[in-house]
Amino acid sequence: MREQRPIIALDFPNFETVKTFLDQFPKEESLYLKIGMELYYSTGPEIVRYIKSLGHAVFLDLKLHDIPNTVESAMRVLSLLDVDMTNVHAAGGVEMMKAARRGLGDKAKLIAVTQLTSTSQVQMRADQNIQTSLVDSVVHYATRTAEAGLDGVVCSAKEVSAIKEATSANFVCLTPGIRPAGASVGDQQRVVTPELAQEIGSDYIVVGRPITQAENPVASYQAIKAAWSGQL
Ligand code: C5P
């Protein structure tokens, strides 16, 4: 089940910049917003309450990775914020992921990071001593994530079909690294367009700078949303 709204990555340093950004959108436009470490560590849970009070959906991207008991307790606290989706690192293991699910409950989606998209195969072999291919490692982590009862994974759009084949068509694939045709790539290595992400079968796309740094963020958002939902 594909989410029609692109998730906007709120990669801003503080409350004021978020408010200025969101004030540009029409009040009735219901958005799906990603709060990452920078914003959360700067503002604390207040930013989540604020965004929820405006009627928007929240993906809290904190990528938890610790012993199962600690992750379960942290997720229990985060569940009180009524987020719509949050995540952990699959490298924490099946027991940690099950604990995360227990702590969070079933109301919010829970997904896992497999291999970070900033990790190359050479780095994975050297740093983690995992000697398979990068895709095999990603698919392995995705399978373990499904076994733990989570909803899906964060992944590169290029990995979606292998992941769905190894798990199920319903297993959620959320893909960052999205760029409209002709847009600046920035520091992303492997980018796809919203149209291609849709064709490939992503369930959610996360878009940051092409919207947040655009001259007209609302127009950019609407164009990306139309491309993603196949209305162009
Ligand atoms: O600006 P841009 O569209 O590149 O932002 C993408 C967002 O998705 C950022 O918040 C980035 O941290 C996040 N992300 C990513 N790759 C991952 C996981 C998260 O780009 N594998």
mmCIF file of C-alpha atoms and ligand atoms in Angstrom:
data_model
loop_
_atom_site.group_PDB
_atom_site.id
_atom_site.type_symbol
_atom_site.label_atom_id
_atom_site.label_comp_id
_atom_site.label_asym_id
_atom_site.label_seq_id
_atom_site.Cartn_x
_atom_site.Cartn_y
_atom_site.Cartn_z
ATOM 1 C CA MET A 1 0.000 0.000 0.000
ATOM 2 C CA ARG A 2 1.726 3.016 -1.353
ATOM 3 C CA GLU A 3 1.608 6.296 0.605
ATOM 4 C CA GLN A 4 0.506 9.028 -1.816
ATOM 5 C CA ARG A 5 2.398 11.832 -0.070
ATOM 6 C CA PRO A 6 6.179 12.077 -0.400
ATOM 7 C CA ILE A 7 7.669 12.284 3.111
ATOM 8 C CA ILE A 8 9.481 15.607 3.496
ATOM 9 C CA ALA A 9 12.770 15.329 5.436
ATOM 10 C CA LEU A 10 12.759 18.252 7.894
ATOM 11 C CA ASP A 11 16.528 18.547 8.015
ATOM 12 C CA PHE A 12 16.471 21.829 9.921
ATOM 13 C CA PRO A 13 18.469 22.824 13.010
ATOM 14 C CA ASN A 14 15.705 24.324 15.169
ATOM 15 C CA PHE A 15 12.027 25.027 15.776
ATOM 16 C CA GLU A 16 11.967 28.440 14.094
ATOM 17 C CA THR A 17 13.263 27.210 10.731
ATOM 18 C CA VAL A 18 10.687 24.407 10.769
ATOM 19 C CA LYS A 19 7.873 26.855 11.502
ATOM 20 C CA THR A 20 9.001 29.213 8.730
ATOM 21 C CA PHE A 21 9.135 26.282 6.315
ATOM 22 C CA LEU A 22 5.722 24.854 7.242
ATOM 23 C CA ASP A 23 4.010 28.267 7.255
ATOM 24 C CA GLN A 24 4.415 28.360 3.466
ATOM 25 C CA PHE A 25 2.020 25.431 2.981
ATOM 26 C CA PRO A 26 -1.768 25.892 2.874
ATOM 27 C CA LYS A 27 -3.270 25.041 6.286
ATOM 28 C CA GLU A 28 -5.482 22.296 4.862
ATOM 29 C CA GLU A 29 -2.553 20.450 3.209
ATOM 30 C CA SER A 30 -1.900 17.362 5.326
ATOM 31 C CA LEU A 31 1.810 16.514 5.116
ATOM 32 C CA TYR A 32 3.977 13.522 6.070
ATOM 33 C CA LEU A 33 7.143 14.834 7.737
ATOM 34 C CA LYS A 34 10.389 13.154 8.757
ATOM 35 C CA ILE A 35 12.081 14.316 11.942
ATOM 36 C CA GLY A 36 15.678 13.163 12.134
ATOM 37 C CA MET A 37 18.375 13.251 14.789
ATOM 38 C CA GLU A 38 19.476 16.852 14.249
ATOM 39 C CA LEU A 39 16.027 18.353 14.746
ATOM 40 C CA TYR A 40 14.978 15.960 17.509
ATOM 41 C CA TYR A 41 18.160 16.445 19.526
ATOM 42 C CA SER A 42 17.827 20.204 19.125
ATOM 43 C CA THR A 43 14.146 20.562 20.011
ATOM 44 C CA GLY A 44 13.209 17.408 21.915
ATOM 45 C CA PRO A 45 9.752 15.828 21.808
ATOM 46 C CA GLU A 46 8.084 19.253 21.602
ATOM 47 C CA ILE A 47 8.630 19.337 17.831
ATOM 48 C CA VAL A 48 6.701 16.071 17.425
ATOM 49 C CA ARG A 49 3.790 17.388 19.502
ATOM 50 C CA TYR A 50 3.778 20.616 17.490
ATOM 51 C CA ILE A 51 3.699 18.844 14.121
ATOM 52 C CA LYS A 52 1.030 16.403 15.264
ATOM 53 C CA SER A 53 -1.050 19.327 16.555
ATOM 54 C CA LEU A 54 -1.024 20.739 12.994
ATOM 55 C CA GLY A 55 -2.538 17.467 11.772
ATOM 56 C CA HIS A 56 0.542 16.176 9.931
ATOM 57 C CA ALA A 57 1.915 12.628 10.024
ATOM 58 C CA VAL A 58 5.374 12.020 11.564
ATOM 59 C CA PHE A 59 8.150 9.577 10.708
ATOM 60 C CA LEU A 60 10.585 9.820 13.621
ATOM 61 C CA ASP A 61 13.918 8.765 12.120
ATOM 62 C CA LEU A 62 16.106 8.099 15.182
ATOM 63 C CA LYS A 63 17.522 4.700 14.117
ATOM 64 C CA LEU A 64 17.683 3.095 17.568
ATOM 65 C CA HIS A 65 20.408 0.467 18.155
ATOM 66 C CA ASP A 66 21.087 -0.763 21.706
ATOM 67 C CA ILE A 67 20.401 -3.750 23.948
ATOM 68 C CA PRO A 68 16.820 -5.040 23.686
ATOM 69 C CA ASN A 69 15.741 -3.805 27.137
ATOM 70 C CA THR A 70 16.943 -0.260 26.459
ATOM 71 C CA VAL A 71 15.345 -0.126 23.021
ATOM 72 C CA GLU A 72 12.050 -1.477 24.375
ATOM 73 C CA SER A 73 11.948 1.225 27.081
ATOM 74 C CA ALA A 74 12.879 3.974 24.625
ATOM 75 C CA MET A 75 10.183 2.824 22.211
ATOM 76 C CA ARG A 76 7.614 2.795 25.016
ATOM 77 C CA VAL A 77 8.381 6.466 25.652
ATOM 78 C CA LEU A 78 8.286 7.308 21.923
ATOM 79 C CA SER A 79 4.908 5.571 21.576
ATOM 80 C CA LEU A 80 3.453 8.272 23.855
ATOM 81 C CA LEU A 81 4.288 10.839 21.169
ATOM 82 C CA ASP A 82 1.818 9.219 18.787
ATOM 83 C CA VAL A 83 4.288 9.078 15.884
ATOM 84 C CA ASP A 84 3.115 7.343 12.714
ATOM 85 C CA MET A 85 6.402 5.597 11.934
ATOM 86 C CA THR A 86 9.821 5.160 13.527
ATOM 87 C CA ASN A 87 12.875 2.950 13.066
ATOM 88 C CA VAL A 88 15.764 0.881 14.429
ATOM 89 C CA HIS A 89 18.959 -0.644 12.990
ATOM 90 C CA ALA A 90 18.447 -4.249 11.857
ATOM 91 C CA ALA A 91 22.059 -4.884 12.964
ATOM 92 C CA GLY A 92 20.739 -4.773 16.545
ATOM 93 C CA GLY A 93 19.334 -8.250 15.888
ATOM 94 C CA VAL A 94 15.962 -10.000 15.903
ATOM 95 C CA GLU A 95 15.632 -9.894 19.710
ATOM 96 C CA MET A 96 16.226 -6.144 19.726
ATOM 97 C CA MET A 97 13.713 -5.627 16.918
ATOM 98 C CA LYS A 98 11.086 -7.717 18.725
ATOM 99 C CA ALA A 99 11.715 -5.675 21.859
ATOM 100 C CA ALA A 100 11.301 -2.479 19.851
ATOM 101 C CA ARG A 101 7.949 -3.723 18.568
ATOM 102 C CA ARG A 102 6.808 -4.610 22.094
ATOM 103 C CA GLY A 103 7.749 -1.161 23.344
ATOM 104 C CA LEU A 104 6.179 0.748 20.461
ATOM 105 C CA GLY A 105 3.020 -1.338 20.154
ATOM 106 C CA ASP A 106 1.099 -1.836 16.913
ATOM 107 C CA LYS A 107 -0.283 1.643 16.324
ATOM 108 C CA ALA A 108 2.803 3.005 14.551
ATOM 109 C CA LYS A 109 4.765 1.489 11.681
ATOM 110 C CA LEU A 110 8.179 0.187 12.680
ATOM 111 C CA ILE A 111 10.879 -0.233 10.048
ATOM 112 C CA ALA A 112 14.598 -1.072 10.107
ATOM 113 C CA VAL A 113 17.713 0.302 8.481
ATOM 114 C CA THR A 114 19.622 -2.547 6.785
ATOM 115 C CA GLN A 115 22.926 -1.272 5.395
ATOM 116 C CA LEU A 116 23.129 2.519 5.337
ATOM 117 C CA THR A 117 23.116 3.804 1.761
ATOM 118 C CA SER A 118 26.360 5.609 2.582
ATOM 119 C CA THR A 119 28.053 2.194 3.076
ATOM 120 C CA SER A 120 29.795 0.739 0.026
ATOM 121 C CA GLN A 121 30.460 -2.970 -0.418
ATOM 122 C CA VAL A 122 34.187 -2.380 0.141
ATOM 123 C CA GLN A 123 33.498 -0.532 3.393
ATOM 124 C CA MET A 124 31.030 -3.187 4.576
ATOM 125 C CA ARG A 125 33.655 -5.903 4.071
ATOM 126 C CA ALA A 126 36.399 -3.922 5.801
ATOM 127 C CA ASP A 127 34.373 -2.412 8.664
ATOM 128 C CA GLN A 128 31.847 -5.134 9.433
ATOM 129 C CA ASN A 129 33.723 -8.198 8.151
ATOM 130 C CA ILE A 130 30.615 -9.219 6.178
ATOM 131 C CA GLN A 131 32.016 -10.925 3.085
ATOM 132 C CA THR A 132 28.824 -11.363 1.018
ATOM 133 C CA SER A 133 27.654 -8.825 -1.569
ATOM 134 C CA LEU A 134 26.013 -5.647 -0.310
ATOM 135 C CA VAL A 135 22.657 -6.667 -1.799
ATOM 136 C CA ASP A 136 22.837 -10.086 -0.097
ATOM 137 C CA SER A 137 23.501 -8.378 3.212
ATOM 138 C CA VAL A 138 20.582 -5.983 2.699
ATOM 139 C CA VAL A 139 18.241 -8.849 1.773
ATOM 140 C CA HIS A 140 19.448 -10.883 4.753
ATOM 141 C CA TYR A 141 18.739 -8.017 7.155
ATOM 142 C CA ALA A 142 15.339 -7.455 5.510
ATOM 143 C CA THR A 143 14.441 -11.122 6.051
ATOM 144 C CA ARG A 144 15.432 -10.922 9.718
ATOM 145 C CA THR A 145 13.391 -7.712 10.023
ATOM 146 C CA ALA A 146 10.323 -9.487 8.639
ATOM 147 C CA GLU A 147 10.892 -12.427 11.028
ATOM 148 C CA ALA A 148 10.958 -9.999 13.944
ATOM 149 C CA GLY A 149 7.498 -8.763 12.963
ATOM 150 C CA LEU A 150 8.459 -5.290 11.769
ATOM 151 C CA ASP A 151 6.676 -3.606 8.878
ATOM 152 C CA GLY A 152 9.575 -3.042 6.517
ATOM 153 C CA VAL A 153 12.934 -1.433 5.826
ATOM 154 C CA VAL A 154 14.647 1.727 4.675
ATOM 155 C CA CYS A 155 16.422 0.879 1.434
ATOM 156 C CA SER A 156 17.778 2.120 -1.841
ATOM 157 C CA ALA A 157 15.141 2.031 -4.604
ATOM 158 C CA LYS A 158 17.457 -0.341 -6.477
ATOM 159 C CA GLU A 159 16.989 -2.964 -3.734
ATOM 160 C CA VAL A 160 13.191 -2.941 -3.580
ATOM 161 C CA SER A 161 12.445 -5.861 -5.887
ATOM 162 C CA ALA A 162 15.024 -8.209 -4.273
ATOM 163 C CA ILE A 163 13.656 -7.321 -0.807
ATOM 164 C CA LYS A 164 9.999 -7.856 -1.739
ATOM 165 C CA GLU A 165 10.873 -11.158 -3.407
ATOM 166 C CA ALA A 166 12.652 -12.377 -0.265
ATOM 167 C CA THR A 167 9.913 -11.168 2.125
ATOM 168 C CA SER A 168 6.465 -10.307 0.741
ATOM 169 C CA ALA A 169 4.781 -7.767 -1.514
ATOM 170 C CA ASN A 170 3.308 -6.127 1.596
ATOM 171 C CA PHE A 171 6.704 -5.629 3.267
ATOM 172 C CA VAL A 172 7.252 -1.864 3.314
ATOM 173 C CA CYS A 173 10.155 -0.370 1.358
ATOM 174 C CA LEU A 174 10.877 3.269 2.190
ATOM 175 C CA THR A 175 13.370 4.918 -0.114
ATOM 176 C CA PRO A 176 15.357 8.139 0.282
ATOM 177 C CA GLY A 177 17.755 9.378 -2.406
ATOM 178 C CA ILE A 178 14.958 10.760 -4.604
ATOM 179 C CA ARG A 179 15.669 13.501 -7.132
ATOM 180 C CA PRO A 180 13.320 14.964 -9.742
ATOM 181 C CA ALA A 181 14.827 14.711 -13.240
ATOM 182 C CA GLY A 182 17.467 17.427 -13.656
ATOM 183 C CA ALA A 183 17.718 18.314 -9.933
ATOM 184 C CA SER A 184 21.012 18.644 -8.069
ATOM 185 C CA VAL A 185 22.130 15.302 -6.627
ATOM 186 C CA GLY A 186 24.023 16.771 -3.640
ATOM 187 C CA ASP A 187 25.876 14.135 -1.630
ATOM 188 C CA GLN A 188 23.536 11.258 -2.564
ATOM 189 C CA GLN A 189 25.303 8.520 -4.523
ATOM 190 C CA ARG A 190 22.485 6.539 -6.095
ATOM 191 C CA VAL A 191 19.410 8.579 -6.864
ATOM 192 C CA VAL A 192 16.151 7.774 -8.648
ATOM 193 C CA THR A 193 13.283 9.986 -9.824
ATOM 194 C CA PRO A 194 9.869 9.865 -8.090
ATOM 195 C CA GLU A 195 8.401 8.266 -11.238
ATOM 196 C CA LEU A 196 11.011 5.501 -11.210
ATOM 197 C CA ALA A 197 10.552 4.902 -7.473
ATOM 198 C CA GLN A 198 6.867 4.369 -8.163
ATOM 199 C CA GLU A 199 7.552 1.950 -11.025
ATOM 200 C CA ILE A 200 10.096 0.018 -8.955
ATOM 201 C CA GLY A 201 7.531 -0.479 -6.171
ATOM 202 C CA SER A 202 8.660 1.777 -3.307
ATOM 203 C CA ASP A 203 5.909 2.279 -0.732
ATOM 204 C CA TYR A 204 7.231 5.558 0.659
ATOM 205 C CA ILE A 205 9.715 8.092 -0.682
ATOM 206 C CA VAL A 206 11.670 10.537 1.487
ATOM 207 C CA VAL A 207 12.626 13.838 -0.126
ATOM 208 C CA GLY A 208 14.700 16.527 1.571
ATOM 209 C CA ARG A 209 16.681 19.205 -0.229
ATOM 210 C CA PRO A 210 14.757 19.160 -3.545
ATOM 211 C CA ILE A 211 11.839 20.539 -1.468
ATOM 212 C CA THR A 212 13.420 22.250 1.554
ATOM 213 C CA GLN A 213 16.049 24.143 -0.479
ATOM 214 C CA ALA A 214 13.791 24.931 -3.448
ATOM 215 C CA GLU A 215 13.016 28.522 -4.376
ATOM 216 C CA ASN A 216 9.347 27.603 -4.092
ATOM 217 C CA PRO A 217 9.090 24.620 -1.713
ATOM 218 C CA VAL A 218 5.313 24.256 -2.080
ATOM 219 C CA ALA A 219 5.476 24.124 -5.890
ATOM 220 C CA SER A 220 8.371 21.679 -5.715
ATOM 221 C CA TYR A 221 6.452 19.486 -3.249
ATOM 222 C CA GLN A 222 3.342 19.486 -5.455
ATOM 223 C CA ALA A 223 5.374 18.561 -8.548
ATOM 224 C CA ILE A 224 7.154 15.699 -6.760
ATOM 225 C CA LYS A 225 3.867 14.506 -5.263
ATOM 226 C CA ALA A 226 2.228 14.472 -8.714
ATOM 227 C CA ALA A 227 5.170 12.579 -10.229
ATOM 228 C CA TRP A 228 5.195 10.053 -7.357
ATOM 229 C CA SER A 229 1.478 9.433 -7.434
ATOM 230 C CA GLY A 230 1.478 9.025 -11.220
ATOM 231 C CA GLN A 231 -0.557 12.140 -11.935
ATOM 232 C CA LEU A 232 1.836 13.743 -14.394
HETATM 233 O O1 C5P B 1 18.067 15.998 1.005
HETATM 234 P P1 C5P B 1 17.839 14.557 0.695
HETATM 235 O O2 C5P B 1 16.633 14.308 -0.190
HETATM 236 O O3 C5P B 1 19.087 13.861 0.208
HETATM 237 O O4 C5P B 1 17.474 13.940 2.126
HETATM 238 C C1 C5P B 1 17.248 12.572 2.313
HETATM 239 C C2 C5P B 1 16.901 12.302 3.741
HETATM 240 O O5 C5P B 1 16.839 10.900 3.929
HETATM 241 C C3 C5P B 1 17.923 12.815 4.754
HETATM 242 O O6 C5P B 1 17.219 13.157 5.935
HETATM 243 C C4 C5P B 1 18.815 11.620 4.981
HETATM 244 O O7 C5P B 1 19.406 11.628 6.255
HETATM 245 C C5 C5P B 1 17.796 10.487 4.893
HETATM 246 N N1 C5P B 1 18.344 9.176 4.577
HETATM 247 C C6 C5P B 1 19.076 8.902 3.427
HETATM 248 N N2 C5P B 1 19.561 7.641 3.210
HETATM 249 C C7 C5P B 1 19.317 6.671 4.099
HETATM 250 C C8 C5P B 1 18.579 6.925 5.250
HETATM 251 C C9 C5P B 1 18.101 8.204 5.458
HETATM 252 O O8 C5P B 1 19.281 9.794 2.613
HETATM 253 N N3 C5P B 1 19.746 5.452 3.855
#
